[in-house]
mmCIF file of C-alpha atoms in Angstrom:
data_model
loop_
_atom_site.group_PDB
_atom_site.id
_atom_site.type_symbol
_atom_site.label_atom_id
_atom_site.label_comp_id
_atom_site.label_asym_id
_atom_site.label_seq_id
_atom_site.Cartn_x
_atom_site.Cartn_y
_atom_site.Cartn_z
ATOM 1 C CA ASP A 1 -9.479 18.873 3.807
ATOM 2 C CA GLY A 2 -9.407 16.154 1.161
ATOM 3 C CA GLY A 3 -8.577 12.606 2.027
ATOM 4 C CA ILE A 4 -9.661 9.140 2.986
ATOM 5 C CA THR A 5 -11.355 8.423 6.278
ATOM 6 C CA GLN A 6 -11.449 4.986 7.781
ATOM 7 C CA SER A 7 -13.447 4.231 10.867
ATOM 8 C CA PRO A 8 -13.134 3.045 13.478
ATOM 9 C CA LYS A 9 -9.391 3.082 14.150
ATOM 10 C CA TYR A 10 -9.631 0.070 16.464
ATOM 11 C CA LEU A 11 -12.319 -2.590 16.396
ATOM 12 C CA PHE A 12 -12.865 -5.615 18.597
ATOM 13 C CA ARG A 13 -15.281 -8.376 17.716
ATOM 14 C CA LYS A 14 -16.159 -11.799 18.971
ATOM 15 C CA GLU A 15 -15.414 -14.772 16.801
ATOM 16 C CA GLY A 16 -18.310 -15.657 14.530
ATOM 17 C CA GLN A 17 -19.617 -12.121 14.166
ATOM 18 C CA ASN A 18 -19.613 -10.168 10.948
ATOM 19 C CA VAL A 19 -18.104 -6.703 11.119
ATOM 20 C CA THR A 20 -18.138 -3.805 8.653
ATOM 21 C CA LEU A 21 -15.230 -1.397 8.206
ATOM 22 C CA SER A 22 -16.008 2.034 6.840
ATOM 23 C CA CYS A 23 -14.048 3.865 4.138
ATOM 24 C CA GLU A 24 -15.030 7.269 2.771
ATOM 25 C CA GLN A 25 -13.116 9.509 0.350
ATOM 26 C CA ASN A 26 -13.710 13.053 -0.794
ATOM 27 C CA LEU A 27 -11.039 13.084 -3.479
ATOM 28 C CA ASN A 28 -13.521 12.354 -6.281
ATOM 29 C CA HIS A 29 -11.545 9.225 -7.136
ATOM 30 C CA ASP A 30 -13.117 6.534 -9.274
ATOM 31 C CA ALA A 31 -11.032 3.642 -7.966
ATOM 32 C CA MET A 32 -11.026 2.328 -4.414
ATOM 33 C CA TYR A 33 -9.174 -0.570 -2.834
ATOM 34 C CA TRP A 34 -9.032 -2.629 0.314
ATOM 35 C CA TYR A 35 -5.744 -4.120 1.457
ATOM 36 C CA ARG A 36 -4.847 -6.265 4.404
ATOM 37 C CA GLN A 37 -1.488 -5.632 6.097
ATOM 38 C CA ASP A 38 0.114 -8.372 8.173
ATOM 39 C CA PRO A 39 3.654 -8.255 9.608
ATOM 40 C CA GLY A 40 6.166 -9.510 7.060
ATOM 41 C CA GLN A 41 3.539 -9.957 4.341
ATOM 42 C CA GLY A 42 3.160 -6.439 3.060
ATOM 43 C CA LEU A 43 -0.147 -5.288 1.612
ATOM 44 C CA ARG A 44 -2.399 -7.883 0.051
ATOM 45 C CA LEU A 45 -5.351 -6.881 -2.100
ATOM 46 C CA ILE A 46 -8.765 -7.976 -0.855
ATOM 47 C CA TYR A 47 -11.184 -6.207 -3.212
ATOM 48 C CA TYR A 48 -11.110 -3.281 -5.577
ATOM 49 C CA SER A 49 -13.622 -1.144 -7.402
ATOM 50 C CA GLN A 50 -12.867 0.961 -10.441
ATOM 51 C CA ILE A 51 -16.326 2.422 -10.812
ATOM 52 C CA VAL A 52 -19.549 2.764 -8.849
ATOM 53 C CA ASN A 53 -21.698 -0.386 -8.667
ATOM 54 C CA ASP A 54 -18.829 -2.584 -9.795
ATOM 55 C CA PHE A 55 -16.097 -4.351 -7.828
ATOM 56 C CA GLN A 56 -13.674 -7.217 -8.316
ATOM 57 C CA LYS A 57 -12.022 -9.782 -6.079
ATOM 58 C CA GLY A 58 -8.391 -9.322 -5.250
ATOM 59 C CA ASP A 59 -5.865 -11.933 -4.189
ATOM 60 C CA ILE A 60 -7.406 -12.779 -0.804
ATOM 61 C CA ALA A 61 -11.161 -12.120 -1.155
ATOM 62 C CA GLU A 62 -12.404 -15.243 0.626
ATOM 63 C CA GLY A 63 -14.350 -14.371 3.765
ATOM 64 C CA TYR A 64 -14.816 -10.726 2.776
ATOM 65 C CA SER A 65 -17.509 -8.760 0.969
ATOM 66 C CA VAL A 66 -17.812 -5.184 -0.284
ATOM 67 C CA SER A 67 -20.279 -2.799 -1.859
ATOM 68 C CA ARG A 68 -19.857 0.342 -3.952
ATOM 69 C CA GLU A 69 -23.192 2.089 -4.057
ATOM 70 C CA LYS A 70 -21.692 5.567 -3.924
ATOM 71 C CA LYS A 71 -18.501 6.949 -5.413
ATOM 72 C CA GLU A 72 -17.298 8.176 -2.032
ATOM 73 C CA SER A 73 -17.874 4.991 -0.056
ATOM 74 C CA PHE A 74 -16.427 1.474 -0.175
ATOM 75 C CA PRO A 75 -17.288 -0.466 3.008
ATOM 76 C CA LEU A 76 -15.680 -3.829 3.726
ATOM 77 C CA THR A 77 -17.463 -6.578 5.628
ATOM 78 C CA VAL A 78 -15.351 -9.189 7.343
ATOM 79 C CA THR A 79 -17.568 -12.235 7.619
ATOM 80 C CA SER A 80 -17.436 -15.165 9.991
ATOM 81 C CA ALA A 81 -16.098 -17.214 7.090
ATOM 82 C CA GLN A 82 -12.769 -15.375 7.226
ATOM 83 C CA LYS A 83 -10.508 -17.795 9.077
ATOM 84 C CA ASN A 84 -7.941 -15.340 10.362
ATOM 85 C CA PRO A 85 -9.565 -11.897 10.472
ATOM 86 C CA THR A 86 -7.316 -10.214 13.022
ATOM 87 C CA ALA A 87 -5.253 -7.765 10.985
ATOM 88 C CA PHE A 88 -4.665 -4.163 9.958
ATOM 89 C CA TYR A 89 -6.954 -3.105 7.112
ATOM 90 C CA LEU A 90 -6.095 -0.292 4.741
ATOM 91 C CA CYS A 91 -8.412 1.476 2.342
ATOM 92 C CA ALA A 92 -7.020 3.396 -0.623
ATOM 93 C CA SER A 93 -8.277 5.331 -3.597
ATOM 94 C CA SER A 94 -6.887 6.636 -6.855
ATOM 95 C CA SER A 95 -8.057 8.416 -9.935
ATOM 96 C CA SER A 96 -8.761 6.077 -12.832
ATOM 97 C CA GLY A 97 -6.294 5.240 -15.551
ATOM 98 C CA ASN A 98 -2.580 5.360 -15.909
ATOM 99 C CA HIS A 99 -0.088 7.258 -13.733
ATOM 100 C CA ALA A 100 -2.414 7.274 -10.757
ATOM 101 C CA GLU A 101 -0.870 7.008 -7.321
ATOM 102 C CA ALA A 102 -2.869 5.568 -4.453
ATOM 103 C CA PHE A 103 -3.905 7.594 -1.416
ATOM 104 C CA PHE A 104 -4.388 5.725 1.839
ATOM 105 C CA GLY A 105 -6.498 6.052 4.924
ATOM 106 C CA GLN A 106 -5.154 5.667 8.455
ATOM 107 C CA GLY A 107 -6.266 2.062 8.664
ATOM 108 C CA THR A 108 -8.473 0.003 10.977
ATOM 109 C CA ARG A 109 -6.963 -2.531 13.320
ATOM 110 C CA LEU A 110 -9.426 -5.366 13.772
ATOM 111 C CA THR A 111 -9.016 -7.810 16.621
ATOM 112 C CA VAL A 112 -11.246 -10.844 16.820
ATOM 113 C CA VAL A 113 -11.377 -12.555 20.179
ATOM 114 C CA ALA B 1 0.156 -11.318 -13.224
ATOM 115 C CA GLN B 2 2.431 -8.735 -11.696
ATOM 116 C CA SER B 3 4.482 -9.257 -8.556
ATOM 117 C CA VAL B 4 7.027 -7.378 -6.482
ATOM 118 C CA SER B 5 9.937 -8.679 -4.464
ATOM 119 C CA GLN B 6 11.708 -6.665 -1.782
ATOM 120 C CA HIS B 7 14.927 -8.302 -0.691
ATOM 121 C CA ASN B 8 15.609 -6.585 2.586
ATOM 122 C CA HIS B 9 12.969 -7.168 5.239
ATOM 123 C CA HIS B 10 14.759 -5.494 8.134
ATOM 124 C CA VAL B 11 17.510 -2.904 7.857
ATOM 125 C CA ILE B 12 19.249 -1.239 10.767
ATOM 126 C CA LEU B 13 21.545 1.722 10.143
ATOM 127 C CA SER B 14 23.254 4.483 12.029
ATOM 128 C CA GLU B 15 22.566 8.099 11.164
ATOM 129 C CA ALA B 16 24.542 9.385 8.161
ATOM 130 C CA ALA B 17 24.899 5.893 6.686
ATOM 131 C CA SER B 18 23.869 5.357 3.081
ATOM 132 C CA LEU B 19 20.734 3.396 2.255
ATOM 133 C CA GLU B 20 19.784 1.171 -0.630
ATOM 134 C CA LEU B 21 16.636 -0.930 -0.587
ATOM 135 C CA GLY B 22 16.160 -3.485 -3.317
ATOM 136 C CA CYS B 23 12.983 -3.931 -5.334
ATOM 137 C CA ASN B 24 12.438 -6.255 -8.278
ATOM 138 C CA TYR B 25 9.205 -6.682 -10.161
ATOM 139 C CA SER B 26 7.738 -9.199 -12.523
ATOM 140 C CA TYR B 27 5.528 -8.040 -15.365
ATOM 141 C CA GLY B 28 5.748 -8.454 -19.117
ATOM 142 C CA GLY B 29 4.643 -5.009 -20.216
ATOM 143 C CA THR B 30 5.007 -1.345 -19.413
ATOM 144 C CA VAL B 31 4.870 -0.587 -15.715
ATOM 145 C CA ASN B 32 4.503 2.295 -13.332
ATOM 146 C CA LEU B 33 6.655 1.979 -10.220
ATOM 147 C CA PHE B 34 6.258 3.504 -6.795
ATOM 148 C CA TRP B 35 7.866 3.660 -3.393
ATOM 149 C CA TYR B 36 5.581 4.360 -0.455
ATOM 150 C CA VAL B 37 6.597 5.040 3.133
ATOM 151 C CA GLN B 38 4.726 4.384 6.379
ATOM 152 C CA TYR B 39 6.105 6.344 9.328
ATOM 153 C CA PRO B 40 5.197 5.038 12.789
ATOM 154 C CA GLY B 41 1.570 5.835 13.527
ATOM 155 C CA GLN B 42 0.992 7.519 10.179
ATOM 156 C CA HIS B 43 -0.741 6.529 6.982
ATOM 157 C CA LEU B 44 1.067 5.248 3.910
ATOM 158 C CA GLN B 45 2.242 8.050 1.683
ATOM 159 C CA LEU B 46 3.974 8.332 -1.655
ATOM 160 C CA LEU B 47 7.754 8.753 -1.587
ATOM 161 C CA LEU B 48 8.397 8.790 -5.324
ATOM 162 C CA LYS B 49 7.157 7.357 -8.601
ATOM 163 C CA TYR B 50 8.370 6.435 -12.063
ATOM 164 C CA PHE B 51 6.202 6.448 -15.165
ATOM 165 C CA SER B 52 8.548 7.164 -18.062
ATOM 166 C CA GLY B 53 11.532 9.266 -19.089
ATOM 167 C CA ASP B 54 14.601 9.740 -16.910
ATOM 168 C CA PRO B 55 15.102 6.438 -15.066
ATOM 169 C CA LEU B 56 16.533 8.250 -12.057
ATOM 170 C CA VAL B 57 13.684 9.787 -10.108
ATOM 171 C CA LYS B 58 13.870 12.011 -7.081
ATOM 172 C CA GLY B 59 11.326 12.039 -4.302
ATOM 173 C CA ILE B 60 10.691 13.735 -1.033
ATOM 174 C CA LYS B 61 13.175 13.984 1.849
ATOM 175 C CA GLY B 62 16.246 13.321 -0.303
ATOM 176 C CA PHE B 63 15.207 9.892 -1.544
ATOM 177 C CA GLU B 64 15.803 8.743 -5.099
ATOM 178 C CA ALA B 65 15.239 5.570 -7.071
ATOM 179 C CA GLU B 66 16.634 4.194 -10.283
ATOM 180 C CA PHE B 67 14.632 2.169 -12.782
ATOM 181 C CA ILE B 68 16.779 -0.415 -14.549
ATOM 182 C CA LYS B 69 14.558 -2.042 -17.156
ATOM 183 C CA SER B 70 16.981 -4.824 -18.029
ATOM 184 C CA LYS B 71 17.086 -5.922 -14.411
ATOM 185 C CA PHE B 72 13.391 -5.309 -13.664
ATOM 186 C CA SER B 73 14.562 -3.308 -10.680
ATOM 187 C CA PHE B 74 13.597 -0.075 -8.951
ATOM 188 C CA ASN B 75 15.940 0.331 -5.997
ATOM 189 C CA LEU B 76 15.498 3.102 -3.454
ATOM 190 C CA ARG B 77 18.505 5.093 -2.274
ATOM 191 C CA LYS B 78 19.412 7.844 0.126
ATOM 192 C CA PRO B 79 23.024 9.016 0.595
ATOM 193 C CA SER B 80 22.706 9.856 4.293
ATOM 194 C CA VAL B 81 19.837 8.640 6.466
ATOM 195 C CA GLN B 82 18.410 10.420 9.473
ATOM 196 C CA TRP B 83 16.704 9.104 12.580
ATOM 197 C CA SER B 84 13.428 10.467 11.182
ATOM 198 C CA ASP B 85 13.692 8.046 8.235
ATOM 199 C CA THR B 86 12.763 5.192 10.564
ATOM 200 C CA ALA B 87 9.724 3.726 8.862
ATOM 201 C CA GLU B 88 8.432 0.887 6.736
ATOM 202 C CA TYR B 89 9.048 1.184 3.009
ATOM 203 C CA PHE B 90 6.961 -0.472 0.307
ATOM 204 C CA CYS B 91 7.714 -0.890 -3.354
ATOM 205 C CA ALA B 92 4.697 -1.146 -5.680
ATOM 206 C CA VAL B 93 4.153 -1.928 -9.339
ATOM 207 C CA GLN B 94 1.226 -0.993 -11.527
ATOM 208 C CA GLY B 95 0.737 -2.885 -14.764
ATOM 209 C CA GLY B 96 -1.974 -2.857 -17.395
ATOM 210 C CA SER B 97 -4.859 -3.151 -14.934
ATOM 211 C CA TYR B 98 -3.618 -0.080 -12.992
ATOM 212 C CA ILE B 99 -4.115 -2.000 -9.749
ATOM 213 C CA PRO B 100 -1.101 -1.472 -7.491
ATOM 214 C CA THR B 101 0.659 -4.592 -6.249
ATOM 215 C CA PHE B 102 2.871 -4.135 -3.221
ATOM 216 C CA GLY B 103 5.959 -5.873 -1.968
ATOM 217 C CA ARG B 104 6.325 -7.255 1.542
ATOM 218 C CA GLY B 105 7.904 -4.093 2.839
ATOM 219 C CA THR B 106 11.218 -3.227 4.460
ATOM 220 C CA SER B 107 11.396 -2.091 8.042
ATOM 221 C CA LEU B 108 14.144 0.514 8.434
ATOM 222 C CA ILE B 109 15.452 1.492 11.852
ATOM 223 C CA VAL B 110 17.931 4.357 12.047
ATOM 224 C CA HIS B 111 19.881 4.743 15.267
ATOM 225 C CA PRO B 112 20.817 8.296 16.281
#
Protein backbone atom coordinates (compact mmCIF):
# COMPACT_ATOMS: atom_id res chain seq x y z
CA ASP A 1 0.00 0.00 0.00
CA GLY A 2 1.74 3.16 -1.19
CA GLY A 3 1.87 6.24 0.93
CA ILE A 4 3.63 8.38 3.47
CA THR A 5 4.22 7.21 7.00
CA GLN A 6 4.91 9.60 9.82
CA SER A 7 5.85 8.39 13.24
CA PRO A 8 5.06 8.70 16.00
CA LYS A 9 1.52 10.10 15.88
CA TYR A 10 1.92 11.80 19.26
CA LEU A 11 5.18 12.89 20.83
CA PHE A 12 5.90 14.51 24.18
CA ARG A 13 9.23 16.06 25.03
CA LYS A 14 10.69 18.17 27.77
CA GLU A 15 11.75 21.68 26.98
CA GLY A 16 15.37 21.88 25.89
CA GLN A 17 15.49 18.44 24.30
CA ASN A 18 15.96 17.81 20.62
CA VAL A 19 13.44 15.50 19.01
CA THR A 20 13.37 13.81 15.60
CA LEU A 21 10.18 13.19 13.63
CA SER A 22 10.21 10.39 11.10
CA CYS A 23 8.81 10.55 7.56
CA GLU A 24 9.04 7.68 5.08
CA GLN A 25 7.45 7.39 1.62
CA ASN A 26 7.21 4.51 -0.79
CA LEU A 27 5.77 6.49 -3.68
CA ASN A 28 9.16 6.90 -5.38
CA HIS A 29 8.74 10.67 -5.17
CA ASP A 30 11.74 12.93 -5.62
CA ALA A 31 10.40 15.86 -3.62
CA MET A 32 9.60 15.86 0.09
CA TYR A 33 8.38 18.61 2.37
CA TRP A 34 7.84 19.42 6.01
CA TYR A 35 5.04 21.75 7.04
CA ARG A 36 3.94 23.02 10.40
CA GLN A 37 0.19 23.42 10.99
CA ASP A 38 -1.04 25.78 13.70
CA PRO A 39 -4.68 26.77 14.26
CA GLY A 40 -5.61 29.73 12.07
CA GLN A 41 -2.21 29.82 10.35
CA GLY A 42 -2.59 27.09 7.78
CA LEU A 43 0.44 25.13 6.63
CA ARG A 44 3.81 26.83 6.78
CA LEU A 45 6.82 25.37 5.00
CA ILE A 46 9.76 24.41 7.21
CA TYR A 47 12.12 22.61 4.82
CA TYR A 48 11.91 20.92 1.47
CA SER A 49 14.05 18.59 -0.59
CA GLN A 50 13.75 18.10 -4.32
CA ILE A 51 16.44 15.48 -4.62
CA VAL A 52 18.49 13.17 -2.43
CA ASN A 53 21.35 14.83 -0.52
CA ASP A 54 19.93 18.29 -1.11
CA PHE A 55 17.43 20.35 0.87
CA GLN A 56 16.40 23.98 1.21
CA LYS A 57 15.01 26.16 3.97
CA GLY A 58 11.38 27.09 3.83
CA ASP A 59 9.65 30.06 5.41
CA ILE A 60 10.11 29.04 9.05
CA ALA A 61 13.32 26.95 9.16
CA GLU A 62 14.83 28.48 12.31
CA GLY A 63 15.17 25.91 15.07
CA TYR A 64 14.73 22.95 12.73
CA SER A 65 17.08 20.68 10.80
CA VAL A 66 16.61 17.93 8.22
CA SER A 67 18.54 15.34 6.27
CA ARG A 68 17.87 13.53 3.00
CA GLU A 69 20.26 10.64 2.78
CA LYS A 70 17.76 8.32 1.13
CA LYS A 71 15.01 9.01 -1.37
CA GLU A 72 12.39 7.44 0.87
CA SER A 73 13.26 9.25 4.09
CA PHE A 74 13.18 12.89 5.21
CA PRO A 75 13.47 13.15 9.02
CA LEU A 76 12.91 16.46 10.79
CA THR A 77 14.72 17.40 13.98
CA VAL A 78 13.13 19.98 16.21
CA THR A 79 15.98 21.49 18.18
CA SER A 80 16.00 23.28 21.50
CA ALA A 81 16.50 26.50 19.56
CA GLN A 82 12.92 26.36 18.27
CA LYS A 83 11.08 28.80 20.52
CA ASN A 84 7.58 27.45 20.12
CA PRO A 85 7.84 23.80 19.05
CA THR A 86 4.44 22.56 20.17
CA ALA A 87 2.52 22.04 16.94
CA PHE A 88 1.18 19.58 14.38
CA TYR A 89 3.83 18.59 11.84
CA LEU A 90 2.97 17.34 8.38
CA CYS A 91 5.25 15.59 5.94
CA ALA A 92 4.42 15.51 2.23
CA SER A 93 5.92 14.27 -0.99
CA SER A 94 5.39 14.80 -4.69
CA SER A 95 6.90 13.76 -7.96
CA SER A 96 9.28 16.33 -9.39
CA GLY A 97 8.32 18.97 -11.90
CA ASN A 98 5.14 20.60 -12.96
CA HIS A 99 1.57 19.41 -12.31
CA ALA A 100 2.59 17.44 -9.25
CA GLU A 101 0.14 17.26 -6.39
CA ALA A 102 1.38 16.70 -2.86
CA PHE A 103 0.58 13.58 -0.85
CA PHE A 104 0.50 13.92 2.92
CA GLY A 105 1.19 11.76 5.91
CA GLN A 106 -1.09 11.56 8.94
CA GLY A 107 1.00 14.05 10.87
CA THR A 108 2.82 14.09 14.21
CA ARG A 109 1.51 16.15 17.09
CA LEU A 110 4.45 17.32 19.16
CA THR A 111 3.91 18.66 22.65
CA VAL A 112 6.79 20.19 24.53
CA VAL A 113 6.31 20.51 28.26
CA ALA B 1 7.26 35.01 -3.98
CA GLN B 2 3.89 33.35 -4.15
CA SER B 3 1.17 33.69 -1.54
CA VAL B 4 -2.40 32.57 -0.98
CA SER B 5 -5.23 34.30 0.81
CA GLN B 6 -8.37 32.53 1.99
CA HIS B 7 -11.04 34.97 3.05
CA ASN B 8 -13.33 32.79 5.09
CA HIS B 9 -11.73 31.30 8.18
CA HIS B 10 -14.85 29.76 9.69
CA VAL B 11 -18.02 28.86 7.83
CA ILE B 12 -21.10 27.30 9.36
CA LEU B 13 -23.88 26.00 7.12
CA SER B 14 -26.93 23.83 7.28
CA GLU B 15 -27.21 20.75 5.10
CA ALA B 16 -28.34 21.47 1.53
CA ALA B 17 -27.00 25.04 1.65
CA SER B 18 -24.68 26.17 -1.12
CA LEU B 19 -20.99 26.72 -0.42
CA GLU B 20 -18.44 29.09 -1.85
CA LEU B 21 -14.99 29.47 -0.32
CA GLY B 22 -12.80 32.28 -1.56
CA CYS B 23 -9.16 31.90 -2.56
CA ASN B 24 -6.91 34.55 -4.06
CA TYR B 25 -3.27 34.09 -4.94
CA SER B 26 -0.35 36.31 -5.68
CA TYR B 27 2.20 35.27 -8.28
CA GLY B 28 3.43 36.89 -11.46
CA GLY B 29 3.66 33.85 -13.70
CA THR B 30 1.86 30.67 -14.62
CA VAL B 31 0.46 28.81 -11.65
CA ASN B 32 -0.98 25.47 -10.70
CA LEU B 33 -3.84 25.69 -8.22
CA PHE B 34 -5.17 23.16 -5.76
CA TRP B 35 -7.81 22.66 -3.12
CA TYR B 36 -7.04 20.15 -0.39
CA VAL B 37 -9.39 18.89 2.30
CA GLN B 38 -8.65 17.60 5.80
CA TYR B 39 -11.52 15.62 7.31
CA PRO B 40 -11.48 15.24 11.10
CA GLY B 41 -8.81 12.75 12.10
CA GLN B 42 -7.70 12.14 8.52
CA HIS B 43 -4.75 13.22 6.44
CA LEU B 44 -4.86 16.06 3.93
CA GLN B 45 -6.04 14.91 0.55
CA LEU B 46 -6.51 16.47 -2.85
CA LEU B 47 -10.00 17.75 -3.68
CA LEU B 48 -9.29 19.17 -7.12
CA LYS B 49 -6.60 20.87 -9.17
CA TYR B 50 -6.17 23.27 -12.07
CA PHE B 51 -3.20 23.28 -14.41
CA SER B 52 -4.50 24.62 -17.72
CA GLY B 53 -7.46 24.47 -20.09
CA ASP B 54 -11.07 24.72 -18.94
CA PRO B 55 -11.07 27.15 -15.99
CA LEU B 56 -13.95 25.30 -14.37
CA VAL B 57 -12.62 22.14 -12.77
CA LYS B 58 -14.55 19.40 -11.08
CA GLY B 59 -13.28 17.39 -8.15
CA ILE B 60 -14.40 14.65 -5.87
CA LYS B 61 -17.66 14.62 -3.89
CA GLY B 62 -19.41 17.20 -6.09
CA PHE B 63 -16.95 20.03 -5.52
CA GLU B 64 -15.87 22.37 -8.29
CA ALA B 65 -13.66 25.42 -8.57
CA GLU B 66 -13.33 28.20 -11.09
CA PHE B 67 -10.04 29.82 -12.06
CA ILE B 68 -10.48 33.49 -12.92
CA LYS B 69 -7.09 34.71 -14.11
CA SER B 70 -8.02 38.39 -14.15
CA LYS B 71 -9.00 38.22 -10.50
CA PHE B 72 -6.20 35.86 -9.41
CA SER B 73 -8.91 33.75 -7.85
CA PHE B 74 -9.72 30.06 -7.52
CA ASN B 75 -12.93 29.81 -5.52
CA LEU B 76 -14.32 26.48 -4.37
CA ARG B 77 -18.03 25.74 -4.74
CA LYS B 78 -20.55 23.06 -3.96
CA PRO B 79 -24.27 23.50 -4.72
CA SER B 80 -25.54 21.49 -1.75
CA VAL B 81 -23.37 20.58 1.23
CA GLN B 82 -23.73 17.51 3.40
CA TRP B 83 -22.87 16.90 7.03
CA SER B 84 -19.95 14.76 5.82
CA ASP B 85 -18.38 17.85 4.20
CA THR B 86 -17.43 19.11 7.65
CA ALA B 87 -13.69 19.56 7.34
CA GLU B 88 -10.89 22.06 6.92
CA TYR B 89 -10.24 23.25 3.38
CA PHE B 90 -6.94 24.58 2.09
CA CYS B 91 -6.20 26.42 -1.12
CA ALA B 92 -2.66 26.05 -2.50
CA VAL B 93 -0.67 27.62 -5.30
CA GLN B 94 2.36 26.24 -7.08
CA GLY B 95 4.52 28.64 -9.05
CA GLY B 96 7.80 28.26 -10.88
CA SER B 97 9.59 26.48 -8.04
CA TYR B 98 6.83 23.82 -7.86
CA ILE B 99 6.77 24.20 -4.08
CA PRO B 100 3.17 24.36 -2.87
CA THR B 101 2.22 27.37 -0.77
CA PHE B 102 -0.92 26.99 1.30
CA GLY B 103 -3.50 29.41 2.57
CA ARG B 104 -4.58 29.63 6.19
CA GLY B 105 -7.45 27.25 5.70
CA THR B 106 -11.21 27.46 6.14
CA SER B 107 -12.97 25.45 8.79
CA LEU B 108 -16.38 24.33 7.51
CA ILE B 109 -19.03 23.00 9.87
CA VAL B 110 -22.21 21.61 8.35
CA HIS B 111 -25.16 21.12 10.67
CA PRO B 112 -27.50 18.21 9.87
